[in-house]
Coordinates of C-alpha atoms and ligand atoms in Angstrom, one line a residue:
M14 CA 32.3 -30.9 24.4
E15 CA 30.5 -31.7 21.0
T16 CA 32.1 -29.6 18.2
Y17 CA 30.1 -28.8 15.1
D18 CA 31.4 -26.1 12.6
V19 CA 27.5 -24.4 12.9
I20 CA 24.8 -24.4 16.0
V21 CA 21.8 -22.9 14.9
I22 CA 19.6 -23.1 17.8
G23 CA 16.0 -23.1 17.2
A24 CA 14.6 -25.4 13.8
G25 CA 11.6 -23.8 13.2
P26 CA 11.6 -22.6 9.3
V27 CA 13.9 -20.2 9.8
G28 CA 16.6 -22.1 11.8
E29 CA 16.7 -25.0 9.3
N30 CA 16.8 -22.9 6.3
A31 CA 19.8 -22.0 7.8
A32 CA 21.3 -25.0 8.8
D33 CA 20.3 -26.7 5.5
R34 CA 22.1 -23.5 3.5
A35 CA 25.2 -24.2 5.7
R36 CA 25.5 -27.8 5.2
R37 CA 24.9 -28.0 1.4
G38 CA 28.6 -25.2 1.8
G39 CA 30.7 -28.0 3.4
L40 CA 29.9 -27.6 7.2
S41 CA 28.9 -29.4 9.4
V42 CA 25.8 -28.4 11.7
A43 CA 24.3 -28.9 14.7
L44 CA 20.3 -27.8 15.0
I45 CA 18.5 -27.5 18.5
E46 CA 15.2 -27.6 19.4
A47 CA 13.1 -27.6 22.2
E48 CA 9.8 -29.0 20.6
L49 CA 9.0 -29.2 17.6
V50 CA 10.9 -29.3 14.1
G51 CA 9.5 -26.8 11.8
G52 CA 8.5 -24.5 14.2
E53 CA 6.0 -22.1 14.8
C54 CA 4.8 -21.7 11.3
S55 CA 3.9 -25.8 11.0
Y56 CA 2.2 -26.9 13.9
W57 CA 0.1 -23.2 15.3
A58 CA 0.7 -20.2 12.8
C59 CA 1.0 -20.2 9.1
M60 CA 0.0 -23.2 7.9
P61 CA -3.1 -24.5 10.5
S62 CA -4.4 -20.7 10.5
K63 CA -4.2 -20.9 6.3
T64 CA -6.2 -24.1 6.6
L65 CA -8.8 -22.8 8.8
L66 CA -9.4 -19.7 6.9
R67 CA -9.5 -21.5 3.5
P68 CA -12.4 -23.0 3.3
G69 CA -14.5 -19.7 4.2
A70 CA -12.6 -18.2 1.6
A71 CA -13.5 -21.1 -0.5
R72 CA -17.5 -20.8 -0.2
A73 CA -16.8 -17.1 -0.1
A74 CA -15.5 -17.4 -3.9
T75 CA -18.2 -19.7 -5.2
T76 CA -21.3 -17.9 -3.1
G77 CA -23.5 -15.5 -5.5
I78 CA -22.2 -16.8 -9.2
P79 CA -24.8 -17.7 -11.5
G80 CA -25.6 -21.2 -12.2
L81 CA -23.7 -22.3 -8.7
P82 CA -26.2 -23.7 -5.9
E83 CA -25.4 -21.9 -2.6
P84 CA -22.9 -23.4 -0.3
G85 CA -24.0 -24.6 3.2
P86 CA -22.2 -24.2 6.6
L87 CA -19.1 -25.2 7.5
D88 CA -18.4 -28.6 9.3
P89 CA -16.2 -27.6 11.6
A90 CA -15.3 -31.5 12.2
E91 CA -13.9 -31.6 8.9
V92 CA -12.2 -28.3 9.3
F93 CA -10.4 -29.2 12.0
A94 CA -9.6 -33.0 10.5
W95 CA -8.0 -31.4 7.8
R96 CA -6.1 -29.0 9.7
D97 CA -4.5 -31.6 11.6
R98 CA -3.5 -33.3 8.6
V99 CA -1.5 -30.9 7.5
T100 CA -0.1 -29.9 10.9
G101 CA 1.0 -33.2 11.0
E102 CA -0.9 -34.1 13.9
G103 CA 1.6 -32.4 15.9
D104 CA 4.4 -35.1 15.1
D105 CA 7.4 -33.8 13.3
Q106 CA 9.1 -37.2 12.2
G107 CA 9.4 -36.0 8.9
Q108 CA 11.3 -33.0 9.4
E109 CA 13.5 -34.7 11.6
D110 CA 14.2 -37.6 8.6
W111 CA 14.9 -34.4 6.9
L112 CA 17.5 -33.4 8.6
A113 CA 19.0 -37.0 9.5
S114 CA 19.5 -37.2 5.5
V115 CA 20.8 -34.1 4.4
G116 CA 23.5 -34.1 7.3
I117 CA 22.3 -32.0 9.8
T118 CA 22.3 -33.9 13.5
L119 CA 19.1 -32.5 15.4
I120 CA 19.7 -32.2 19.2
R121 CA 16.7 -32.0 20.8
G122 CA 16.6 -29.2 23.8
H123 CA 16.7 -25.6 24.8
G124 CA 19.8 -24.8 23.5
R125 CA 21.7 -21.6 25.1
L126 CA 24.9 -19.9 24.9
A127 CA 27.1 -20.5 27.4
G128 CA 30.0 -17.4 26.2
V129 CA 31.8 -17.0 22.4
R130 CA 30.8 -20.2 20.3
R131 CA 29.5 -22.5 23.3
V132 CA 26.3 -23.4 23.6
E133 CA 24.5 -25.4 26.5
V134 CA 21.9 -28.1 26.0
T135 CA 19.2 -28.5 28.5
A136 CA 17.0 -31.9 27.4
G137 CA 13.7 -31.5 28.4
E138 CA 10.9 -33.8 29.4
L139 CA 13.2 -35.3 32.3
P140 CA 12.8 -36.0 36.3
E141 CA 11.6 -33.0 38.0
G142 CA 15.8 -32.1 39.8
V143 CA 17.3 -33.9 36.6
S144 CA 19.2 -32.2 34.2
T145 CA 21.4 -33.3 31.5
T146 CA 23.2 -30.6 30.1
R147 CA 25.4 -31.4 26.3
A148 CA 28.4 -28.4 25.9
L149 CA 28.6 -28.0 22.8
E150 CA 31.7 -26.1 20.7
A151 CA 31.0 -24.3 17.2
R152 CA 34.1 -23.8 15.2
R153 CA 33.5 -21.0 13.2
A154 CA 29.0 -19.7 14.3
V155 CA 26.3 -19.6 16.2
V156 CA 23.1 -18.7 14.3
V157 CA 20.1 -18.1 17.1
A158 CA 16.7 -18.7 15.1
T159 CA 14.5 -18.5 18.3
G160 CA 11.1 -16.6 16.7
S161 CA 9.4 -15.0 18.8
V162 CA 6.5 -15.1 21.7
P163 CA 2.9 -13.2 21.7
V164 CA 2.6 -10.7 24.5
L165 CA 0.3 -10.6 27.1
P166 CA -0.7 -6.9 28.0
D167 CA -0.6 -5.5 31.3
I168 CA -5.0 -5.4 31.7
P169 CA -6.2 -6.5 35.1
G170 CA -7.7 -9.8 35.2
L171 CA -6.1 -10.9 31.7
A172 CA -3.4 -13.0 33.0
E173 CA -6.1 -14.4 35.8
A174 CA -8.5 -15.3 33.0
S175 CA -5.8 -17.8 31.0
P176 CA -6.8 -16.6 27.7
W177 CA -6.3 -17.8 23.9
S178 CA -3.0 -17.7 22.7
S179 CA -2.7 -17.8 18.9
R180 CA -1.5 -21.2 19.8
D181 CA -4.9 -21.8 21.6
A182 CA -6.9 -20.0 18.9
T183 CA -4.9 -22.9 15.7
A184 CA -5.2 -25.9 17.8
A185 CA -8.9 -25.8 18.6
D186 CA -10.9 -28.6 18.6
A187 CA -14.2 -26.4 18.8
V188 CA -16.0 -23.9 18.4
P189 CA -16.8 -21.3 21.3
E190 CA -19.9 -20.2 21.1
S191 CA -19.3 -16.8 20.9
L192 CA -15.3 -15.2 20.6
I193 CA -13.6 -11.7 21.5
V194 CA -11.1 -11.6 19.5
L195 CA -8.1 -8.6 21.0
G196 CA -5.9 -6.9 18.7
G197 CA -6.7 -6.3 14.9
G198 CA -3.3 -6.9 13.6
V199 CA -2.5 -9.9 11.1
V200 CA -3.5 -12.0 14.0
G201 CA -6.9 -11.0 14.9
C202 CA -8.2 -9.8 12.0
E203 CA -7.4 -13.6 10.3
M204 CA -8.8 -16.0 13.3
A205 CA -11.8 -12.9 13.2
T206 CA -12.6 -14.1 9.7
A207 CA -12.3 -18.2 10.6
Y208 CA -14.4 -18.5 13.9
A209 CA -17.1 -16.1 12.2
D210 CA -16.9 -18.8 9.7
L211 CA -16.6 -21.7 11.5
G212 CA -20.0 -20.0 13.1
S213 CA -18.7 -18.4 16.1
H214 CA -20.1 -15.2 17.4
V215 CA -17.4 -12.8 17.4
T216 CA -16.1 -9.3 18.5
L217 CA -13.2 -8.1 17.3
I218 CA -11.5 -4.8 19.9
A219 CA -8.8 -2.8 18.4
R220 CA -7.2 -0.2 20.4
G221 CA -6.6 1.7 16.8
G222 CA -8.1 1.2 13.2
L223 CA -7.7 -3.1 11.5
L224 CA -4.3 -3.2 9.8
G225 CA -2.8 -0.3 11.7
S226 CA 0.3 -0.6 9.5
V227 CA -1.1 -0.8 6.1
E228 CA -2.5 1.7 4.2
P229 CA -6.1 2.5 5.7
F230 CA -8.2 1.8 2.8
A231 CA -6.9 -1.6 3.3
G232 CA -8.1 -2.3 7.0
A233 CA -11.5 -0.3 6.2
A234 CA -12.0 -2.9 3.8
V235 CA -11.3 -6.1 6.2
A236 CA -13.8 -4.1 8.8
D237 CA -16.6 -3.7 6.2
S238 CA -16.0 -7.7 5.2
L239 CA -16.0 -8.6 8.5
R240 CA -18.8 -6.6 10.4
A241 CA -21.0 -7.7 6.6
A242 CA -20.1 -10.9 8.4
G243 CA -22.0 -10.5 11.2
V244 CA -18.6 -9.5 13.3
D245 CA -18.9 -6.8 15.9
V246 CA -16.1 -4.7 15.0
R247 CA -14.8 -2.6 18.4
T248 CA -12.3 0.3 16.5
G249 CA -10.6 3.0 18.3
T250 CA -11.1 1.5 21.9
S251 CA -9.3 -0.8 24.4
V252 CA -10.3 -3.0 26.9
T253 CA -9.7 -1.9 30.6
R254 CA -10.9 -5.0 32.5
V255 CA -11.2 -9.1 32.1
E256 CA -13.3 -11.3 34.2
R257 CA -13.3 -15.1 33.6
R258 CA -16.6 -16.7 35.1
G259 CA -17.3 -20.0 34.7
T260 CA -18.4 -20.7 31.0
T261 CA -18.1 -17.2 30.4
V262 CA -15.4 -14.5 30.1
T263 CA -16.7 -10.8 30.0
V264 CA -14.4 -8.2 29.5
T265 CA -15.0 -4.4 30.2
V266 CA -14.2 -2.0 26.1
G267 CA -13.6 2.0 27.8
G268 CA -13.7 3.6 30.2
G269 CA -15.8 5.8 32.4
D270 CA -19.4 6.1 31.3
E271 CA -18.9 5.0 28.0
A272 CA -17.9 1.9 29.6
Q273 CA -19.7 -0.9 27.7
Q274 CA -19.5 -4.9 28.8
V275 CA -19.0 -7.4 26.3
T276 CA -19.4 -11.1 27.1
A277 CA -18.4 -14.4 25.1
A278 CA -17.3 -17.7 26.0
E279 CA -13.8 -17.2 25.2
I280 CA -11.2 -14.5 24.2
L281 CA -8.6 -14.8 21.9
V282 CA -5.3 -12.7 22.5
A283 CA -4.0 -11.3 19.2
T284 CA -2.1 -8.2 20.8
G285 CA 1.4 -8.9 19.0
R286 CA 5.0 -10.5 19.0
T287 CA 8.0 -9.9 20.9
P288 CA 11.6 -11.5 19.6
R289 CA 12.3 -14.8 21.9
T290 CA 15.3 -13.7 23.4
A291 CA 14.8 -14.1 26.9
D292 CA 16.8 -17.4 28.5
V293 CA 18.3 -17.7 24.9
G294 CA 22.0 -17.1 26.9
L295 CA 22.6 -13.6 25.7
E296 CA 24.4 -12.0 28.8
S297 CA 27.1 -14.3 28.4
V298 CA 28.3 -12.7 25.5
G299 CA 27.4 -9.7 26.1
L300 CA 23.9 -9.1 24.8
D301 CA 20.8 -7.8 26.3
P302 CA 18.6 -10.4 26.8
A303 CA 15.5 -7.9 26.5
T304 CA 16.2 -6.6 23.3
A305 CA 15.9 -8.0 19.4
L306 CA 19.0 -9.6 17.9
A307 CA 20.0 -7.4 15.8
I308 CA 21.7 -8.1 12.0
D309 CA 23.6 -6.4 9.8
D310 CA 22.7 -7.4 6.1
T311 CA 24.8 -10.6 6.1
T312 CA 22.7 -11.8 9.3
A313 CA 25.8 -11.1 12.0
V314 CA 24.8 -9.9 14.7
L315 CA 25.5 -6.6 15.2
T316 CA 27.3 -5.9 18.6
A317 CA 28.9 -9.5 18.6
R318 CA 31.3 -9.0 16.3
G319 CA 34.1 -11.3 18.0
D320 CA 36.9 -12.7 18.2
D321 CA 36.7 -16.3 15.6
A322 CA 39.4 -17.1 12.6
G323 CA 41.8 -14.6 12.2
G324 CA 40.3 -12.7 14.9
E325 CA 37.9 -10.8 12.1
A326 CA 35.0 -12.6 11.2
P327 CA 31.6 -12.1 13.1
W328 CA 30.7 -15.5 14.8
L329 CA 27.0 -14.8 16.4
Y330 CA 24.5 -15.0 13.6
A331 CA 20.4 -14.4 13.9
C332 CA 17.8 -15.1 11.5
G333 CA 14.1 -14.7 11.5
D334 CA 11.6 -13.2 14.0
V335 CA 14.3 -13.2 17.0
T336 CA 16.0 -10.4 14.6
G337 CA 12.9 -7.9 14.8
R338 CA 13.6 -7.3 11.1
A339 CA 10.8 -9.6 9.9
A340 CA 8.1 -11.4 11.6
T341 CA 6.9 -13.3 8.2
T342 CA 8.2 -16.6 7.5
H343 CA 9.0 -15.5 3.6
Q344 CA 11.1 -13.0 5.1
G345 CA 13.0 -14.5 8.0
K346 CA 13.5 -18.0 5.4
Y347 CA 15.0 -15.4 3.1
Q348 CA 17.7 -14.0 5.6
A349 CA 18.5 -18.0 6.7
R350 CA 19.5 -18.2 2.8
V351 CA 21.7 -15.2 2.9
C352 CA 23.1 -16.6 6.8
G353 CA 23.5 -20.3 5.1
D354 CA 25.2 -18.7 2.2
V355 CA 27.3 -16.1 4.1
L356 CA 28.3 -18.9 6.3
A357 CA 29.9 -21.2 3.6
A358 CA 30.8 -18.8 1.7
S359 CA 33.0 -17.6 4.8
F360 CA 34.0 -21.5 6.8
G361 CA 32.7 -24.0 4.0
E362 CA 34.1 -25.5 1.0
G363 CA 38.0 -25.0 0.4
D364 CA 38.3 -23.2 4.2
T365 CA 40.9 -26.4 5.3
G366 CA 39.2 -25.4 8.7
T367 CA 43.2 -25.5 9.3
G368 CA 43.9 -21.8 9.3
T369 CA 41.9 -18.3 9.3
A370 CA 38.9 -17.5 7.0
T371 CA 40.1 -14.2 7.1
A372 CA 40.4 -14.5 3.0
S373 CA 36.6 -15.7 2.3
V374 CA 35.5 -13.1 5.1
E375 CA 36.7 -10.5 3.4
R376 CA 35.5 -11.7 0.4
V377 CA 32.1 -11.8 1.8
A378 CA 32.9 -8.7 3.4
D379 CA 33.0 -7.1 0.3
A380 CA 30.2 -8.6 -1.3
P381 CA 28.2 -6.5 -3.9
P382 CA 24.2 -5.4 -2.7
W383 CA 22.2 -7.9 -5.1
S384 CA 25.0 -10.9 -4.1
P385 CA 23.3 -14.1 -2.3
L386 CA 24.9 -12.7 0.4
R387 CA 23.4 -9.6 1.9
A388 CA 19.4 -9.7 3.3
T389 CA 19.1 -6.7 0.5
A390 CA 15.1 -7.3 0.3
D391 CA 14.6 -6.5 4.0
H392 CA 15.1 -2.9 3.7
G393 CA 12.4 -1.9 0.9
A394 CA 11.0 -4.9 -0.4
Q395 CA 8.9 -6.5 2.2
T396 CA 5.6 -8.7 1.4
Q397 CA 3.3 -9.6 3.4
V398 CA -1.0 -11.5 2.9
V399 CA -3.6 -11.2 5.1
F400 CA -5.4 -13.9 4.6
T401 CA -8.8 -12.0 5.4
R402 CA -11.8 -11.1 2.8
P403 CA -10.8 -9.6 1.1
Q404 CA -7.0 -10.8 1.3
V405 CA -4.3 -7.6 1.9
A406 CA -1.5 -8.0 -0.1
W407 CA 1.5 -5.3 0.1
V408 CA 5.1 -4.7 -0.8
G409 CA 7.6 -2.4 0.3
L410 CA 6.3 1.3 2.0
T411 CA 3.1 2.6 2.4
R412 CA 2.1 6.0 2.2
A413 CA 2.9 6.8 5.8
E414 CA 6.2 5.1 5.9
A415 CA 7.4 6.8 2.5
D416 CA 6.4 10.6 4.6
A417 CA 8.1 9.6 7.4
A418 CA 11.4 8.8 5.5
G419 CA 11.0 11.5 3.9
R420 CA 10.0 10.2 0.0
D421 CA 8.8 12.1 -3.1
V422 CA 6.2 9.5 -4.0
D423 CA 3.3 9.9 -6.5
E424 CA -0.2 7.9 -6.0
V425 CA -1.5 5.9 -8.3
A426 CA -4.7 3.4 -7.1
V427 CA -7.8 1.7 -9.2
D428 CA -10.6 -0.4 -8.5
L429 CA -9.7 -3.5 -9.6
T430 CA -13.1 -3.9 -11.3
S431 CA -11.8 -2.3 -13.7
A432 CA -9.9 -5.1 -15.4
A433 CA -12.1 -7.3 -17.0
G434 CA -11.1 -10.2 -15.4
A435 CA -12.9 -9.3 -12.3
G436 CA -16.3 -8.6 -13.3
V437 CA -15.9 -12.3 -15.1
T438 CA -14.1 -14.1 -12.3
H439 CA -17.2 -12.7 -9.6
P440 CA -20.3 -10.6 -9.7
D441 CA -19.3 -8.9 -7.0
Y442 CA -15.8 -8.2 -7.1
A443 CA -14.7 -6.0 -5.6
G444 CA -10.9 -5.1 -4.5
R445 CA -8.4 -1.6 -4.7
A446 CA -4.9 -1.6 -6.5
H447 CA -2.9 1.4 -5.1
L448 CA 1.4 1.9 -6.3
L449 CA 3.6 4.5 -4.9
V450 CA 5.7 5.9 -7.2
D451 CA 9.1 7.4 -7.0
R452 CA 8.3 11.0 -8.6
E453 CA 12.3 11.5 -9.7
R454 CA 12.7 8.1 -11.0
R455 CA 9.9 6.9 -11.8
V456 CA 10.1 3.3 -9.7
I457 CA 7.5 1.4 -7.8
V458 CA 8.2 2.0 -3.9
G459 CA 5.0 0.6 -2.8
A460 CA 2.0 -1.6 -3.7
T461 CA -1.0 -2.8 -2.0
F462 CA -3.8 -4.9 -3.4
V463 CA -6.9 -5.8 -1.6
G464 CA -9.5 -7.6 -2.8
P465 CA -9.8 -11.8 -3.1
D466 CA -6.8 -13.7 -4.0
A467 CA -5.1 -10.3 -3.5
G468 CA -1.8 -13.1 -2.6
E469 CA -1.6 -14.0 -6.0
M470 CA -1.0 -10.4 -7.3
L471 CA 1.4 -9.6 -5.0
H472 CA 5.0 -10.9 -6.2
A473 CA 4.3 -8.8 -10.0
A474 CA 5.2 -5.8 -7.9
T475 CA 7.8 -6.8 -5.7
I476 CA 9.5 -7.9 -9.3
A477 CA 8.7 -4.4 -10.0
I478 CA 10.2 -2.6 -7.2
V479 CA 13.3 -5.8 -6.6
G480 CA 14.5 -4.9 -10.3
E481 CA 13.4 -1.5 -10.1
V482 CA 11.4 -1.9 -13.2
S483 CA 10.0 2.1 -14.1
M484 CA 6.8 2.5 -14.8
D485 CA 7.3 3.8 -18.4
R486 CA 9.3 -0.2 -19.1
L487 CA 6.2 -1.6 -17.0
W488 CA 4.2 -0.3 -20.0
H489 CA 5.6 -2.5 -21.9
A490 CA 5.0 -5.5 -19.9
V491 CA 1.4 -6.3 -21.2
P492 CA -1.3 -8.1 -18.8
A493 CA -3.5 -10.7 -20.5
F494 CA -7.5 -10.9 -21.4
P495 CA -9.6 -10.9 -19.7
T496 CA -7.4 -11.3 -16.5
V497 CA -7.1 -9.2 -12.8
S498 CA -4.0 -8.6 -13.7
E499 CA -5.1 -6.0 -16.3
V500 CA -5.5 -3.9 -13.7
W501 CA -1.4 -3.4 -13.9
L502 CA -2.9 -1.6 -17.8
R503 CA -5.1 0.4 -15.5
L504 CA -2.2 1.8 -13.5
C505 CA -0.1 2.5 -15.8
E506 CA -3.1 4.6 -17.5
T507 CA -3.6 6.2 -14.4
Y508 CA 0.1 6.9 -13.8
G509 CA -0.5 8.8 -16.7
L510 CA 0.8 6.6 -19.9
Ligands
FAD22 C1 -1.3 -17.2 14.3 C2 -0.6 -16.7 13.2 C3 -0.1 -17.5 11.8 C4 0.7 -16.8 11.0 N1 0.5 -16.9 9.5 C5 1.8 -16.4 8.4 C6 1.9 -16.3 7.6 O1 0.7 -16.7 6.9 N2 2.2 -15.9 7.0 C7 4.0 -16.0 7.3 O2 5.1 -15.4 6.8 N3 3.6 -15.4 8.2 C8 3.1 -15.6 10.0 N4 3.1 -16.1 10.8 C9 4.2 -15.9 10.7 C10 5.1 -16.7 11.3 O3 4.3 -18.0 11.9 C11 6.2 -16.3 11.7 O4 7.3 -15.6 11.1 C12 8.0 -18.0 11.4 O5 6.8 -18.5 12.6 C13 8.8 -17.0 12.3 O6 9.8 -19.0 12.3 P1 11.2 -18.6 12.9 O7 11.6 -19.8 12.6 O8 11.4 -17.5 13.1 O9 10.2 -18.8 14.4 P2 9.2 -19.8 15.1 O10 8.9 -20.6 14.4 O11 8.5 -19.7 16.5 O12 10.7 -21.3 15.0 C14 12.1 -21.2 16.1 C15 11.7 -22.2 17.0 O13 12.7 -22.2 17.7 C16 12.8 -23.3 19.1 N5 13.2 -22.6 20.3 C17 13.0 -21.3 20.4 N6 14.1 -21.0 21.6 C18 14.7 -22.1 21.8 C19 15.8 -22.6 23.1 N7 16.7 -22.2 23.2 N8 16.6 -23.5 22.9 C20 15.8 -24.8 21.8 N9 14.5 -24.2 20.7 C21 13.9 -23.0 20.8 C22 11.0 -23.3 19.1 O14 10.6 -24.0 19.5 C23 11.1 -23.1 17.6 O15 10.7 -24.3 17.3 C24 2.5 -15.9 11.7 C25 2.2 -16.0 12.7 C26 1.0 -16.2 14.0 C27 1.5 -16.7 15.3

């Protein structure tokens, strides 16, 4: 039995951060990884997808600028080569070296809980029938950071057609002549944009509108722009059958007399992801492997407050995609920082390891809402950027969410072209900013920006929300002229200031 203070299962961006913060707090940490250290984000998600999207975005930003020659088509081979450099050609040695340098023990293999504070690791890549299982025990805590897996909808013929997942789309080395994208969420819209940029004839099929969880004007702007780029965008319809024959895939869209067929060289399924809770041994500690690991704001798993030092301390923690709370790298890493700090504060330096950690645990339990020991931003200040053209960026509530929560809000919206900076950025600059302001408290509770580089405008809104800055105070935050950020002045004016 190998023993560590903390065992983290999953070395994606989230697990790495939890391990790092716990280690900095003086705890011994083992980090278990079944595939590549750095996780989905580094090799098959955020990093490669944003690299594939960047050349098209740069081309669009410089197309139509007076005095600049029109840029030509993208060179897919060069784009893929850049993607490979950004993803380190799938080699995680650099990350492994970093873990060693900070004193975290990396254990390669598949980790599973095997009871309270017990973890078994099965090494991969062994001959069939040979299994090497290492038994580990956590003196203090186990953190589950196993991420998520894509959902394959139950559509006749879809599984048999071996469709692309987001991994295939972000790791491809060639551009299919035509591509059907199933799903109008973030990944569907981003990959439709990237592959249209790379020269594929893209058909995007979405059950609802695009980017359905955001303000409706955002999805509409992305749909318009995809159509202008030649993408066949079909919203409000479903695929009812899929068939791959030879080098083509045919999907049936809609049913009955309205049914239509679309044929393409490849099909990408981007219909969402689900927490990776299967095969993590959750049943061994009485948890349901079919559901997300619900956590409290200290990132302790809600139903696993078990017997630990002093009989008080939670021992099982989770962060990142596996919690179902947030499905972005930055929010998951935020939870991970909280998690690592909570573990360090509960059990780290100062705790001799011989007695109980009750006093420290109580200090953690009494921490105020905005202390580093609480994942408070998860509730009203989650941020996300969709790297489509236009970009879509939002933080906090949407109007629909505010209504559902019974919040009394004022809506304030202006076109980005109302800021002088827009006109000097691009002659055809377009976009919109939208705020939700709590009527009584006059503080922002939600913000959405749609436009070129809208993601860079988001953080001002995030700070205003987290800091609960009133609109009256924001009036005194004077944006520089002529920047696109001057839209904040327009928003204040439209609010009535
Ligand atoms: C195409 C795409 C693009 C995206 N773009 C962005 C973006 O631009 N910005 C953004 O913020 N988010 C983006 N996301 C979401 C982001 O990738 C995830 O939110 C993030 O990767 C979650 O991190 P994680 O550490 O929780 O999980 P993961 O990154 O999935 O890491 C989990 C790790 O755990 C390992 N693991 C799982 N089970 C076990 C086990 N039992 N034993 C050992 N190891 C195990 C896995 O191998 C993996 O390495 C994107 C997602 C996709 C699919």
